[in-house]
């Protein structure tokens, strides 16, 4: 079953607005990561938040983590057309005898100029 | 630039061809990965190498054969592929299996 699932699947906003994406997961984690992917390119790591952290900032990005609800959110403030991309959360999971990162299906964000 | 390069960027091959994808990382990382990304599907982890040893093989068909000759290089050898294997193949590296991963730009593979 999917460890991390992003919500919504797609989001369309106007430039300057804030964008919020959510990620829910099922099992206990040590950390949760967010990545961005521009169309047809590789993923780019944005931010890592550890299980003992509640909030983390990086530039216009704000990530929160609620381990009691097993959920995280990524907020992009003052969005720009260049923020148009797919955003993925990834959680560490112990499966099949090894630890690994498990990625969700992603949220496709479109920022209209 | 993420420090992870992949070649070729695009590849079209017939079902009877043999080709190889190459990945190189310049970050001094200990773990390297192959992922498959198909349209409307989650990112699928195919293989994991840690310290040049394969530690994960996610039930990938034998027509995909990975090779990790050293900690900086990773190959994916392809033979007798099927059209459903057409996808974006991404290579990544990290310091360890749960640290942040650095991805290459991917190889867009089309099997005809």
PDB file of N, CA and C in Angstrom, chain A residues 36-75:
ATOM      1  N   UNK A  36      10.474  18.302  -5.691  1.00  0.00           N
ATOM      2  CA  UNK A  36       9.803  18.934  -6.826  1.00  0.00           C
ATOM      3  C   UNK A  36      10.312  18.300  -8.116  1.00  0.00           C
ATOM      4  N   UNK A  37       9.416  18.164  -9.085  1.00  0.00           N
ATOM      5  CA  UNK A  37       9.814  17.642 -10.385  1.00  0.00           C
ATOM      6  C   UNK A  37       9.193  18.489 -11.472  1.00  0.00           C
ATOM      7  N   UNK A  38      10.058  19.115 -12.263  1.00  0.00           N
ATOM      8  CA  UNK A  38       9.584  19.791 -13.458  1.00  0.00           C
ATOM      9  C   UNK A  38       9.335  18.740 -14.527  1.00  0.00           C
ATOM     10  N   UNK A  39       8.435  19.040 -15.442  1.00  0.00           N
ATOM     11  CA  UNK A  39       7.971  18.062 -16.418  1.00  0.00           C
ATOM     12  C   UNK A  39       9.112  17.351 -17.131  1.00  0.00           C
ATOM     13  N   UNK A  40       9.125  16.017 -17.035  1.00  0.00           N
ATOM     14  CA  UNK A  40      10.101  15.215 -17.757  1.00  0.00           C
ATOM     15  C   UNK A  40      11.516  15.299 -17.234  1.00  0.00           C
ATOM     16  N   UNK A  41      11.703  15.865 -16.044  1.00  0.00           N
ATOM     17  CA  UNK A  41      13.052  15.992 -15.488  1.00  0.00           C
ATOM     18  C   UNK A  41      13.180  15.169 -14.208  1.00  0.00           C
ATOM     19  N   UNK A  42      14.366  15.189 -13.633  1.00  0.00           N
ATOM     20  CA  UNK A  42      14.583  14.496 -12.371  1.00  0.00           C
ATOM     21  C   UNK A  42      13.983  15.255 -11.205  1.00  0.00           C
ATOM     22  N   UNK A  43      13.834  14.573 -10.074  1.00  0.00           N
ATOM     23  CA  UNK A  43      13.298  15.215  -8.875  1.00  0.00           C
ATOM     24  C   UNK A  43      14.387  16.023  -8.190  1.00  0.00           C
ATOM     25  N   UNK A  44      13.967  17.097  -7.553  1.00  0.00           N
ATOM     26  CA  UNK A  44      14.884  17.954  -6.812  1.00  0.00           C
ATOM     27  C   UNK A  44      14.441  17.991  -5.353  1.00  0.00           C
ATOM     28  N   UNK A  45      15.374  17.690  -4.469  1.00  0.00           N
ATOM     29  CA  UNK A  45      15.050  17.690  -3.045  1.00  0.00           C
ATOM     30  C   UNK A  45      14.800  19.113  -2.558  1.00  0.00           C
ATOM     31  N   UNK A  46      13.698  19.292  -1.825  1.00  0.00           N
ATOM     32  CA  UNK A  46      13.355  20.623  -1.313  1.00  0.00           C
ATOM     33  C   UNK A  46      13.666  20.757   0.170  1.00  0.00           C
ATOM     34  N   UNK A  47      13.169  19.816   0.949  1.00  0.00           N
ATOM     35  CA  UNK A  47      13.267  19.987   2.394  1.00  0.00           C
ATOM     36  C   UNK A  47      13.069  18.642   3.084  1.00  0.00           C
ATOM     37  N   UNK A  48      13.755  18.432   4.178  1.00  0.00           N
ATOM     38  CA  UNK A  48      13.611  17.233   4.999  1.00  0.00           C
ATOM     39  C   UNK A  48      13.196  17.674   6.387  1.00  0.00           C
ATOM     40  N   UNK A  49      12.179  17.030   6.932  1.00  0.00           N
ATOM     41  CA  UNK A  49      11.738  17.338   8.290  1.00  0.00           C
ATOM     42  C   UNK A  49      11.775  16.042   9.090  1.00  0.00           C
ATOM     43  N   UNK A  50      12.370  16.109  10.268  1.00  0.00           N
ATOM     44  CA  UNK A  50      12.520  14.909  11.092  1.00  0.00           C
ATOM     45  C   UNK A  50      11.279  14.721  11.967  1.00  0.00           C
ATOM     46  N   UNK A  51      11.114  13.538  12.474  1.00  0.00           N
ATOM     47  CA  UNK A  51       9.893  13.207  13.220  1.00  0.00           C
ATOM     48  C   UNK A  51       9.758  14.017  14.506  1.00  0.00           C
ATOM     49  N   UNK A  52      10.877  14.537  15.017  1.00  0.00           N
ATOM     50  CA  UNK A  52      10.795  15.339  16.249  1.00  0.00           C
ATOM     51  C   UNK A  52      10.668  16.844  15.960  1.00  0.00           C
ATOM     52  N   UNK A  53      10.507  17.190  14.690  1.00  0.00           N
ATOM     53  CA  UNK A  53      10.305  18.587  14.301  1.00  0.00           C
ATOM     54  C   UNK A  53       8.853  18.801  13.906  1.00  0.00           C
ATOM     55  N   UNK A  54       8.359  19.992  14.135  1.00  0.00           N
ATOM     56  CA  UNK A  54       6.956  20.280  13.800  1.00  0.00           C
ATOM     57  C   UNK A  54       6.838  21.193  12.594  1.00  0.00           C
ATOM     58  N   UNK A  55       7.849  22.019  12.387  1.00  0.00           N
ATOM     59  CA  UNK A  55       7.772  22.982  11.291  1.00  0.00           C
ATOM     60  C   UNK A  55       9.183  23.306  10.818  1.00  0.00           C
ATOM     61  N   UNK A  56       9.278  23.550   9.515  1.00  0.00           N
ATOM     62  CA  UNK A  56      10.573  23.904   8.961  1.00  0.00           C
ATOM     63  C   UNK A  56      10.358  24.867   7.788  1.00  0.00           C
ATOM     64  N   UNK A  57      11.275  25.824   7.645  1.00  0.00           N
ATOM     65  CA  UNK A  57      11.140  26.817   6.592  1.00  0.00           C
ATOM     66  C   UNK A  57      12.371  26.772   5.696  1.00  0.00           C
ATOM     67  N   UNK A  58      12.138  27.084   4.422  1.00  0.00           N
ATOM     68  CA  UNK A  58      13.244  27.275   3.498  1.00  0.00           C
ATOM     69  C   UNK A  58      12.775  28.250   2.436  1.00  0.00           C
ATOM     70  N   UNK A  59      13.217  29.492   2.534  1.00  0.00           N
ATOM     71  CA  UNK A  59      12.768  30.517   1.587  1.00  0.00           C
ATOM     72  C   UNK A  59      11.255  30.681   1.631  1.00  0.00           C
ATOM     73  N   UNK A  60      10.596  30.498   0.501  1.00  0.00           N
ATOM     74  CA  UNK A  60       9.135  30.615   0.436  1.00  0.00           C
ATOM     75  C   UNK A  60       8.422  29.315   0.788  1.00  0.00           C
ATOM     76  N   UNK A  61       9.164  28.311   1.198  1.00  0.00           N
ATOM     77  CA  UNK A  61       8.577  27.018   1.539  1.00  0.00           C
ATOM     78  C   UNK A  61       8.427  26.888   3.047  1.00  0.00           C
ATOM     79  N   UNK A  62       7.270  26.341   3.436  1.00  0.00           N
ATOM     80  CA  UNK A  62       7.055  26.038   4.849  1.00  0.00           C
ATOM     81  C   UNK A  62       6.471  24.637   4.917  1.00  0.00           C
ATOM     82  N   UNK A  63       7.120  23.773   5.683  1.00  0.00           N
ATOM     83  CA  UNK A  63       6.657  22.395   5.844  1.00  0.00           C
ATOM     84  C   UNK A  63       6.271  22.176   7.290  1.00  0.00           C
ATOM     85  N   UNK A  64       5.129  21.542   7.490  1.00  0.00           N
ATOM     86  CA  UNK A  64       4.720  21.152   8.835  1.00  0.00           C
ATOM     87  C   UNK A  64       4.588  19.645   8.890  1.00  0.00           C
ATOM     88  N   UNK A  65       4.740  19.118  10.079  1.00  0.00           N
ATOM     89  CA  UNK A  65       4.614  17.675  10.290  1.00  0.00           C
ATOM     90  C   UNK A  65       3.814  17.438  11.556  1.00  0.00           C
ATOM     91  N   UNK A  66       2.782  16.639  11.434  1.00  0.00           N
ATOM     92  CA  UNK A  66       1.963  16.240  12.584  1.00  0.00           C
ATOM     93  C   UNK A  66       2.009  14.720  12.677  1.00  0.00           C
ATOM     94  N   UNK A  67       2.869  14.227  13.545  1.00  0.00           N
ATOM     95  CA  UNK A  67       3.041  12.773  13.633  1.00  0.00           C
ATOM     96  C   UNK A  67       1.832  12.092  14.250  1.00  0.00           C
ATOM     97  N   UNK A  68       1.059  12.822  15.042  1.00  0.00           N
ATOM     98  CA  UNK A  68      -0.142  12.200  15.635  1.00  0.00           C
ATOM     99  C   UNK A  68      -1.186  11.932  14.562  1.00  0.00           C
ATOM    100  N   UNK A  69      -1.223  12.800  13.549  1.00  0.00           N
ATOM    101  CA  UNK A  69      -2.173  12.612  12.441  1.00  0.00           C
ATOM    102  C   UNK A  69      -1.516  11.928  11.254  1.00  0.00           C
ATOM    103  N   UNK A  70      -0.241  11.666  11.356  1.00  0.00           N
ATOM    104  CA  UNK A  70       0.515  11.068  10.257  1.00  0.00           C
ATOM    105  C   UNK A  70       0.305  11.879   8.983  1.00  0.00           C
ATOM    106  N   UNK A  71       0.588  13.165   9.087  1.00  0.00           N
ATOM    107  CA  UNK A  71       0.392  14.021   7.911  1.00  0.00           C
ATOM    108  C   UNK A  71       1.411  15.153   7.905  1.00  0.00           C
ATOM    109  N   UNK A  72       1.647  15.666   6.717  1.00  0.00           N
ATOM    110  CA  UNK A  72       2.549  16.790   6.517  1.00  0.00           C
ATOM    111  C   UNK A  72       1.933  17.711   5.487  1.00  0.00           C
ATOM    112  N   UNK A  73       2.295  18.978   5.557  1.00  0.00           N
ATOM    113  CA  UNK A  73       1.848  19.902   4.518  1.00  0.00           C
ATOM    114  C   UNK A  73       3.028  20.717   4.022  1.00  0.00           C
ATOM    115  N   UNK A  74       2.962  21.057   2.755  1.00  0.00           N
ATOM    116  CA  UNK A  74       3.947  21.933   2.111  1.00  0.00           C
ATOM    117  C   UNK A  74       3.215  23.179   1.660  1.00  0.00           C
ATOM    118  N   UNK A  75       3.653  24.310   2.153  1.00  0.00           N
ATOM    119  CA  UNK A  75       3.071  25.597   1.772  1.00  0.00           C
ATOM    120  C   UNK A  75       4.098  26.368   0.958  1.00  0.00           C
TER     121      UNK A  75
END
